[in-house]
PDB file of C-alpha atoms in Angstrom:
ATOM      1  CA  LEU A   1     128.418 156.855  87.533  1.00 82.00           C
ATOM      2  CA  VAL A   2     127.349 155.869  90.569  1.00 81.00           C
ATOM      3  CA  GLN A   3     126.731 159.151  91.837  1.00 83.00           C
ATOM      4  CA  LYS A   4     124.516 159.851  89.509  1.00 85.00           C
ATOM      5  CA  HIS A   5     122.724 155.581  89.237  1.00 84.00           C
ATOM      6  CA  VAL A   6     123.255 154.443  92.428  1.00 83.00           C
ATOM      7  CA  ASP A   7     123.518 157.426  94.608  1.00 82.00           C
ATOM      8  CA  GLY A   8     120.983 159.192  93.188  1.00 84.00           C
ATOM      9  CA  LYS A   9     118.350 157.311  91.308  1.00 85.00           C
ATOM     10  CA  MET A  10     118.578 153.506  93.034  1.00 85.00           C
ATOM     11  CA  HIS A  11     118.329 155.612  96.395  1.00 86.00           C
ATOM     12  CA  GLN A  12     115.263 157.612  95.842  1.00 88.00           C
ATOM     13  CA  GLU A  13     113.194 155.089  93.804  1.00 89.00           C
ATOM     14  CA  SER A  14     114.080 152.309  96.739  1.00 89.00           C
ATOM     15  CA  GLU A  15     113.362 155.093  99.225  1.00 89.00           C
ATOM     16  CA  HIS A  16     110.062 155.449  97.905  1.00 90.00           C
ATOM     17  CA  LEU A  17     109.023 152.042  96.860  1.00 89.00           C
ATOM     18  CA  ILE A  18     109.800 151.432 100.907  1.00 88.00           C
ATOM     19  CA  HIS A  19     107.703 153.700 101.657  1.00 89.00           C
ATOM     20  CA  ARG A  20     104.987 152.410  99.315  1.00 89.00           C
ATOM     21  CA  TYR A  21     105.415 149.253 100.582  1.00 88.00           C
ATOM     22  CA  THR A  22     105.254 150.096 104.273  1.00 88.00           C
ATOM     23  CA  LYS A  23     101.751 151.521 103.788  1.00 87.00           C
ATOM     24  CA  GLU A  24     100.533 148.204 102.941  1.00 87.00           C
ATOM     25  CA  LEU A  25     102.475 146.075 105.520  1.00 85.00           C
ATOM     26  CA  ARG A  26     101.067 148.217 107.867  1.00 82.00           C
ATOM     27  CA  SER A  27      97.482 147.408 107.174  1.00 83.00           C
ATOM     28  CA  ALA A  28      98.334 143.661 106.699  1.00 81.00           C
ATOM     29  CA  THR A  29      96.600 141.292 109.131  1.00 78.00           C
ATOM     30  CA  ALA A  30      97.646 138.047 107.976  1.00 80.00           C
ATOM     31  CA  THR A  31     101.090 136.140 107.635  1.00 81.00           C
ATOM     32  CA  SER A  32     100.301 135.641 104.084  1.00 84.00           C
ATOM     33  CA  GLU A  33      99.196 138.895 102.950  1.00 87.00           C
ATOM     34  CA  VAL A  34     102.861 139.953 104.596  1.00 86.00           C
ATOM     35  CA  HIS A  35     104.634 137.296 102.225  1.00 87.00           C
ATOM     36  CA  ALA A  36     102.869 138.705  99.552  1.00 90.00           C
ATOM     37  CA  ILE A  37     103.316 141.900 100.093  1.00 89.00           C
ATOM     38  CA  ASP A  38     107.392 140.711 101.006  1.00 89.00           C
ATOM     39  CA  ASN A  39     107.058 139.370  97.230  1.00 90.00           C
ATOM     40  CA  ALA A  40     106.114 141.824  95.400  1.00 91.00           C
ATOM     41  CA  PHE A  41     108.059 144.236  97.312  1.00 90.00           C
ATOM     42  CA  ARG A  42     111.586 142.537  96.131  1.00 89.00           C
ATOM     43  CA  GLY A  43     109.799 141.905  92.448  1.00 91.00           C
ATOM     44  CA  GLN A  44     110.180 145.900  92.234  1.00 90.00           C
ATOM     45  CA  LEU A  45     113.517 146.320  93.886  1.00 89.00           C
ATOM     46  CA  ASP A  46     114.988 143.739  91.392  1.00 90.00           C
ATOM     47  CA  ALA A  47     113.533 145.136  88.063  1.00 91.00           C
ATOM     48  CA  LEU A  48     114.832 148.537  89.730  1.00 89.00           C
ATOM     49  CA  ARG A  49     118.615 147.314  90.629  1.00 88.00           C
ATOM     50  CA  ASP A  50     118.904 145.564  87.012  1.00 89.00           C
ATOM     51  CA  ALA A  51     117.230 149.000  84.995  1.00 90.00           C
ATOM     52  CA  VAL A  52     119.882 151.007  87.082  1.00 88.00           C
ATOM     53  CA  LEU A  53     122.329 148.420  86.710  1.00 87.00           C
ATOM     54  CA  GLN A  54     122.113 148.332  82.798  1.00 88.00           C
ATOM     55  CA  GLU A  55     121.571 152.293  81.996  1.00 88.00           C
ATOM     56  CA  MET A  56     124.744 152.924  84.428  1.00 87.00           C
ATOM     57  CA  GLN A  57     126.466 150.316  82.287  1.00 86.00           C
ATOM     58  CA  HIS A  58     125.251 151.875  79.201  1.00 87.00           C
ATOM     59  CA  ASP A  59     126.870 155.391  79.806  1.00 87.00           C
ATOM     60  CA  PHE A  60     130.044 153.639  80.941  1.00 85.00           C
ATOM     61  CA  ASP A  61     130.157 151.840  77.456  1.00 85.00           C
ATOM     62  CA  GLU A  62     129.386 155.463  75.764  1.00 86.00           C
ATOM     63  CA  PHE A  63     132.291 157.216  77.890  1.00 85.00           C
ATOM     64  CA  VAL A  64     134.436 154.765  76.752  1.00 83.00           C
ATOM     65  CA  ARG A  65     133.140 154.557  73.190  1.00 83.00           C
ATOM     66  CA  SER A  66     133.454 158.315  72.608  1.00 83.00           C
ATOM     67  CA  HIS A  67     137.279 158.245  73.996  1.00 80.00           C
ATOM     68  CA  ASP A  68     138.084 155.073  72.551  1.00 79.00           C
ATOM     69  CA  SER A  69     141.839 156.816  71.475  1.00 79.00           C
ATOM     70  CA  LYS A  70     142.457 156.738  75.628  1.00 80.00           C
ATOM     71  CA  PHE A  71     141.115 153.486  76.772  1.00 75.00           C
ATOM     72  CA  THR A  72     142.897 151.192  74.795  1.00 75.00           C
ATOM     73  CA  ASP A  73     143.212 148.138  77.042  1.00 76.00           C
ATOM     74  CA  GLU A  74     140.036 145.753  77.090  1.00 77.00           C
ATOM     75  CA  GLN A  75     141.056 144.114  80.642  1.00 79.00           C
ATOM     76  CA  VAL A  76     141.197 147.318  81.947  1.00 78.00           C
ATOM     77  CA  LYS A  77     137.898 148.269  80.483  1.00 79.00           C
ATOM     78  CA  SER A  78     136.223 145.164  81.516  1.00 80.00           C
ATOM     79  CA  ASP A  79     137.299 145.078  84.808  1.00 80.00           C
ATOM     80  CA  LYS A  80     136.126 148.672  85.428  1.00 81.00           C
ATOM     81  CA  ARG A  81     132.961 147.621  84.001  1.00 79.00           C
ATOM     82  CA  PHE A  82     132.546 144.835  86.402  1.00 81.00           C
ATOM     83  CA  SER A  83     133.634 147.250  89.334  1.00 80.00           C
ATOM     84  CA  LEU A  84     130.039 149.195  88.740  1.00 80.00           C
ATOM     85  CA  MET A  85     128.556 146.159  90.288  1.00 81.00           C
ATOM     86  CA  GLY A  86     130.142 146.898  93.390  1.00 82.00           C
ATOM     87  CA  PRO A  87     128.629 149.396  94.531  1.00 84.00           C
ATOM     88  CA  MET A  88     125.615 148.260  93.190  1.00 84.00           C
ATOM     89  CA  ARG A  89     125.285 145.297  95.515  1.00 85.00           C
ATOM     90  CA  ARG A  90     125.830 147.376  98.747  1.00 86.00           C
ATOM     91  CA  LYS A  91     123.423 149.489  97.828  1.00 86.00           C
ATOM     92  CA  TYR A  92     120.865 146.097  97.736  1.00 87.00           C
ATOM     93  CA  ALA A  93     122.199 145.182 100.063  1.00 87.00           C
ATOM     94  CA  SER A  94     121.678 148.007 102.839  1.00 88.00           C
ATOM     95  CA  VAL A  95     117.730 149.027 100.967  1.00 88.00           C
ATOM     96  CA  ASP A  96     117.231 144.860 101.689  1.00 88.00           C
ATOM     97  CA  SER A  97     118.418 144.970 105.211  1.00 88.00           C
ATOM     98  CA  LEU A  98     116.087 147.807 105.993  1.00 87.00           C
ATOM     99  CA  TRP A  99     112.809 146.275 104.319  1.00 87.00           C
ATOM    100  CA  ARG A 100     114.046 143.173 106.518  1.00 88.00           C
ATOM    101  CA  SER A 101     113.375 144.910 109.186  1.00 87.00           C
ATOM    102  CA  ALA A 102     110.425 146.110 108.415  1.00 86.00           C
ATOM    103  CA  VAL A 103     109.069 142.790 107.605  1.00 88.00           C
ATOM    104  CA  HIS A 104     110.324 141.646 110.690  1.00 86.00           C
ATOM    105  CA  LEU A 105     108.385 144.070 112.943  1.00 85.00           C
ATOM    106  CA  VAL A 106     105.232 143.787 111.219  1.00 85.00           C
ATOM    107  CA  LEU A 107     105.531 139.816 111.349  1.00 83.00           C
ATOM    108  CA  GLU A 108     106.216 140.140 114.874  1.00 82.00           C
ATOM    109  CA  GLN A 109     103.383 142.114 115.727  1.00 80.00           C
ATOM    110  CA  ASN A 110     100.989 140.475 114.081  1.00 78.00           C
ATOM    111  CA  SER A 111     102.411 137.147 115.627  1.00 76.00           C
ATOM    112  CA  MET A 112     101.690 139.119 119.327  1.00 76.00           C
ATOM    113  CA  ASP A 113      97.702 140.055 118.162  1.00 74.00           C
ATOM    114  CA  HIS A 114      97.285 136.391 117.234  1.00 75.00           C
ATOM    115  CA  LEU A 115      98.918 135.140 120.519  1.00 73.00           C
ATOM    116  CA  PHE A 116      96.570 137.548 122.190  1.00 77.00           C
ATOM    117  CA  GLU A 117      93.384 136.524 120.783  1.00 79.00           C
ATOM    118  CA  GLU A 118      94.185 133.214 121.488  1.00 77.00           C
ATOM    119  CA  ILE A 119      94.682 133.771 124.669  1.00 76.00           C
ATOM    120  CA  SER A 120      91.979 135.475 125.266  1.00 80.00           C
ATOM    121  CA  ALA A 121      89.387 133.120 123.728  1.00 81.00           C
ATOM    122  CA  LYS A 122      90.975 130.096 126.032  1.00 79.00           C
ATOM    123  CA  VAL A 123      90.295 131.641 129.052  1.00 77.00           C
ATOM    124  CA  ASN A 124      87.108 132.621 127.717  1.00 79.00           C
ATOM    125  CA  ASP A 125      86.295 128.946 127.400  1.00 78.00           C
ATOM    126  CA  LEU A 126      87.675 127.579 130.855  1.00 74.00           C
ATOM    127  CA  LEU A 127      85.535 130.593 132.653  1.00 73.00           C
ATOM    128  CA  LEU A 128      82.139 129.608 130.429  1.00 77.00           C
ATOM    129  CA  GLU A 129      83.150 125.467 131.351  1.00 77.00           C
ATOM    130  CA  GLN A 130      82.789 126.889 135.173  1.00 75.00           C
ATOM    131  CA  GLY A 131      78.904 128.091 134.436  1.00 73.00           C
ATOM    132  CA  SER A 132      77.140 128.531 138.266  1.00 72.00           C
ATOM    133  CA  HIS A 133      80.091 127.878 140.021  1.00 74.00           C
ATOM    134  CA  ILE A 134      81.052 131.493 139.127  1.00 71.00           C
ATOM    135  CA  ASN A 135      80.659 134.513 141.628  1.00 70.00           C
ATOM    136  CA  VAL A 136      80.938 137.440 142.776  1.00 69.00           C
ATOM    137  CA  GLN A 137      83.578 135.950 146.122  1.00 74.00           C
ATOM    138  CA  ASN A 138      85.317 133.880 143.586  1.00 76.00           C
ATOM    139  CA  VAL A 139      85.271 135.125 140.403  1.00 75.00           C
ATOM    140  CA  GLU A 140      88.707 137.267 140.098  1.00 80.00           C
ATOM    141  CA  ARG A 141      90.782 133.920 141.927  1.00 79.00           C
ATOM    142  CA  VAL A 142      89.038 131.636 139.043  1.00 78.00           C
ATOM    143  CA  PHE A 143      89.982 133.854 136.460  1.00 79.00           C
ATOM    144  CA  GLU A 144      93.585 134.591 137.913  1.00 80.00           C
ATOM    145  CA  GLU A 145      93.807 130.802 137.789  1.00 80.00           C
ATOM    146  CA  LYS A 146      92.745 130.310 134.302  1.00 78.00           C
ATOM    147  CA  TRP A 147      94.664 132.639 133.074  1.00 79.00           C
ATOM    148  CA  SER A 148      97.636 131.712 134.463  1.00 82.00           C
ATOM    149  CA  GLN A 149      97.079 128.211 133.047  1.00 80.00           C
ATOM    150  CA  VAL A 150      97.065 129.380 129.800  1.00 79.00           C
ATOM    151  CA  MET A 151      99.937 131.448 130.268  1.00 78.00           C
ATOM    152  CA  GLN A 152     101.839 128.485 131.206  1.00 80.00           C
ATOM    153  CA  GLU A 153     100.612 126.709 127.946  1.00 78.00           C
ATOM    154  CA  ALA A 154     101.234 129.512 126.016  1.00 74.00           C
ATOM    155  CA  LEU A 155     104.891 130.017 127.018  1.00 74.00           C
ATOM    156  CA  GLN A 156     105.438 126.566 127.273  1.00 74.00           C
ATOM    157  CA  LYS A 157     104.724 126.324 123.226  1.00 72.00           C
ATOM    158  CA  GLN A 158     106.727 129.656 122.574  1.00 65.00           C
ATOM    159  CA  ARG A 159     109.780 128.793 124.139  1.00 69.00           C
ATOM    160  CA  PRO A 160     112.452 127.765 121.678  1.00 66.00           C
ATOM    161  CA  SER A 161     113.900 124.789 121.438  1.00 67.00           C
ATOM    162  CA  LEU A 162     117.781 124.553 122.705  1.00 68.00           C
ATOM    163  CA  GLU A 163     118.950 121.571 120.580  1.00 74.00           C
ATOM    164  CA  ARG A 164     117.052 123.438 117.589  1.00 74.00           C
ATOM    165  CA  VAL A 165     118.435 126.649 118.096  1.00 73.00           C
ATOM    166  CA  ILE A 166     122.047 124.928 117.900  1.00 78.00           C
ATOM    167  CA  GLN A 167     121.348 123.104 114.716  1.00 79.00           C
ATOM    168  CA  GLU A 168     120.345 126.829 112.946  1.00 77.00           C
ATOM    169  CA  VAL A 169     123.431 128.678 114.282  1.00 80.00           C
ATOM    170  CA  VAL A 170     125.435 125.741 113.242  1.00 82.00           C
ATOM    171  CA  SER A 171     123.912 125.124 109.852  1.00 81.00           C
ATOM    172  CA  HIS A 172     124.357 129.485 109.429  1.00 80.00           C
ATOM    173  CA  PHE A 173     128.124 129.646 110.400  1.00 81.00           C
ATOM    174  CA  ASN A 174     128.718 126.501 108.011  1.00 81.00           C
ATOM    175  CA  ALA A 175     126.977 128.407 105.112  1.00 81.00           C
ATOM    176  CA  ALA A 176     129.083 131.357 105.868  1.00 80.00           C
ATOM    177  CA  LEU A 177     131.486 129.619 106.297  1.00 81.00           C
ATOM    178  CA  GLN A 178     131.424 127.557 102.784  1.00 80.00           C
ATOM    179  CA  ASN A 179     130.052 130.896 100.780  1.00 77.00           C
ATOM    180  CA  LEU A 180     133.671 132.792 102.344  1.00 78.00           C
ATOM    181  CA  LYS A 181     135.545 129.604 101.191  1.00 77.00           C
ATOM    182  CA  SER A 182     133.810 129.961  98.063  1.00 75.00           C
ATOM    183  CA  GLN A 183     134.788 133.458  97.398  1.00 73.00           C
ATOM    184  CA  PHE A 184     138.809 133.138  98.256  1.00 73.00           C
ATOM    185  CA  ARG A 185     138.708 130.647  95.797  1.00 70.00           C
ATOM    186  CA  LYS A 186     137.458 132.537  93.255  1.00 68.00           C
ATOM    187  CA  ALA A 187     139.282 135.415  93.840  1.00 67.00           C
ATOM    188  CA  HIS A 188     142.637 133.529  94.774  1.00 64.00           C
ATOM    189  CA  ILE A 189     141.688 131.704  91.079  1.00 63.00           C
ATOM    190  CA  PHE A 190     141.470 135.036  89.563  1.00 60.00           C
ATOM    191  CA  HIS A 191     144.349 136.722  90.658  1.00 61.00           C
ATOM    192  CA  GLY A 192     146.660 133.735  89.758  1.00 58.00           C
ATOM    193  CA  VAL A 193     145.184 134.049  86.370  1.00 57.00           C
ATOM    194  CA  LYS A 194     145.730 137.697  85.452  1.00 56.00           C
ATOM    195  CA  THR A 195     149.415 137.968  86.912  1.00 57.00           C
ATOM    196  CA  LEU A 196     150.316 134.257  84.792  1.00 52.00           C
ATOM    197  CA  THR A 197     150.687 137.306  81.870  1.00 49.00           C
ATOM    198  CA  SER A 198     154.475 137.891  83.280  1.00 48.00           C
ATOM    199  CA  ASP A 199     155.147 134.234  83.649  1.00 49.00           C
ATOM    200  CA  LEU A 200     154.841 133.597  79.989  1.00 48.00           C
ATOM    201  CA  GLY A 201     157.368 135.346  78.361  1.00 48.00           C
ATOM    202  CA  GLU A 202     156.815 137.622  75.345  1.00 48.00           C
ATOM    203  CA  MET A 203     154.614 135.502  73.153  1.00 48.00           C
ATOM    204  CA  SER A 204     152.329 137.583  70.591  1.00 44.00           C
ATOM    205  CA  GLU A 205     149.398 136.011  71.286  1.00 47.00           C
ATOM    206  CA  VAL A 206     149.143 135.544  75.111  1.00 45.00           C
ATOM    207  CA  SER A 207     151.512 138.313  76.398  1.00 45.00           C
ATOM    208  CA  SER A 208     149.042 140.848  75.478  1.00 45.00           C
ATOM    209  CA  SER A 209     146.269 140.038  77.118  1.00 50.00           C
ATOM    210  CA  PHE A 210     146.055 137.086  78.420  1.00 50.00           C
ATOM    211  CA  LEU A 211     142.777 136.720  80.107  1.00 53.00           C
ATOM    212  CA  LEU A 212     141.274 137.905  75.972  1.00 54.00           C
ATOM    213  CA  SER A 213     143.708 135.028  74.516  1.00 54.00           C
ATOM    214  CA  LYS A 214     141.755 131.892  72.910  1.00 55.00           C
ATOM    215  CA  LYS A 215     145.072 130.405  71.482  1.00 59.00           C
ATOM    216  CA  GLY A 216     148.420 130.012  72.744  1.00 62.00           C
ATOM    217  CA  ILE A 217     148.178 128.920  76.224  1.00 62.00           C
ATOM    218  CA  GLY A 218     148.343 124.975  75.424  1.00 63.00           C
ATOM    219  CA  ALA A 219     151.998 126.029  73.923  1.00 66.00           C
ATOM    220  CA  ALA A 220     152.399 128.071  76.779  1.00 65.00           C
ATOM    221  CA  LEU A 221     151.906 125.813  79.692  1.00 64.00           C
ATOM    222  CA  VAL A 222     152.625 122.293  78.072  1.00 64.00           C
ATOM    223  CA  PRO A 223     156.624 121.265  77.169  1.00 63.00           C
ATOM    224  CA  LEU A 224     157.211 121.592  73.671  1.00 60.00           C
ATOM    225  CA  MET A 225     157.331 118.037  72.968  1.00 56.00           C
ATOM    226  CA  PRO A 226     156.028 116.509  69.048  1.00 56.00           C
ATOM    227  CA  GLN A 227     154.107 113.778  70.789  1.00 58.00           C
ATOM    228  CA  GLN A 228     152.053 116.356  72.899  1.00 57.00           C
ATOM    229  CA  GLY A 229     150.580 117.848  70.280  1.00 57.00           C
ATOM    230  CA  SER A 230     146.997 117.090  71.606  1.00 70.00           C
ATOM    231  CA  ALA A 231     147.916 118.412  74.959  1.00 71.00           C
ATOM    232  CA  THR A 232     148.152 121.840  74.120  1.00 72.00           C
ATOM    233  CA  THR A 233     145.297 121.656  72.215  1.00 75.00           C
ATOM    234  CA  GLN A 234     143.106 120.272  75.212  1.00 75.00           C
ATOM    235  CA  VAL A 235     144.469 123.009  77.403  1.00 74.00           C
ATOM    236  CA  ASP A 236     143.466 125.521  74.912  1.00 74.00           C
ATOM    237  CA  ASN A 237     139.795 124.814  75.261  1.00 74.00           C
ATOM    238  CA  LEU A 238     140.192 123.898  79.106  1.00 76.00           C
ATOM    239  CA  TRP A 239     141.145 127.502  79.227  1.00 74.00           C
ATOM    240  CA  ILE A 240     138.208 128.878  76.879  1.00 74.00           C
ATOM    241  CA  LYS A 241     135.647 127.213  79.478  1.00 74.00           C
ATOM    242  CA  LEU A 242     137.827 128.229  82.488  1.00 76.00           C
ATOM    243  CA  VAL A 243     137.557 131.808  81.134  1.00 73.00           C
ATOM    244  CA  ASP A 244     133.600 131.807  80.312  1.00 71.00           C
ATOM    245  CA  THR A 245     132.829 129.991  83.533  1.00 72.00           C
ATOM    246  CA  MET A 246     135.459 133.066  85.023  1.00 71.00           C
ATOM    247  CA  ARG A 247     133.681 135.976  82.963  1.00 68.00           C
ATOM    248  CA  LEU A 248     130.402 134.209  83.738  1.00 69.00           C
ATOM    249  CA  GLU A 249     130.662 134.479  87.099  1.00 68.00           C
ATOM    250  CA  VAL A 250     132.337 137.861  87.503  1.00 65.00           C
ATOM    251  CA  ASP A 251     129.718 138.869  85.365  1.00 63.00           C
ATOM    252  CA  GLN A 252     127.002 137.705  87.911  1.00 61.00           C
ATOM    253  CA  GLN A 253     128.818 138.254  91.096  1.00 61.00           C
ATOM    254  CA  GLY A 254     130.270 141.734  90.037  1.00 53.00           C
TER     255      GLY A 254
END
């Protein structure tokens, strides 16, 4: 399925999208045009990813359905279905990285073109201000003087602020760290929940598949005491919400 849909269809059609929109990028002369093309490409790429993923999951469901006598564990089928998201995410990230490089190159080229036009216009204005003071003997010296003046102003304007760079780097790494912590917590919780089945004994509703259970969790986790009957119900309700949230997260993130 991965070879057919991700390495096959997703790869070919994403290359076609990059080729088509790269041509449009080369003809763009304004930053707003580049951003518009970028937004259009990302919309097409997202639609392609969703369509290919839907087809791949549909083929998986059809295969499992046609061999239902061999695949009886619902949890295994669910895990295998979700695992299809991994190759798709990696392919999407690869295409997105290639596209961002093309957009960045065009933006840099446009920025350099606009900067050169701005410098040339300023030098021409300064030379025009000299009027009759310019002659054959001093035209080269005056031009170099005005050019150096404008270039110094342009360099000062373009030079990045050290404090701003430090803030951007710190913000970037803090965001990456928070994302890594979040992924670790989700993975740790999900793995911990899956391993709880072996610790609950041979309860008919629980031991078969802990993640698929709707009732019996509270009775397994809360000590059997008469005054704690409502506690078991509360744990059951909380468990249902937790599993639904986890499944939604897995479905979205893979």
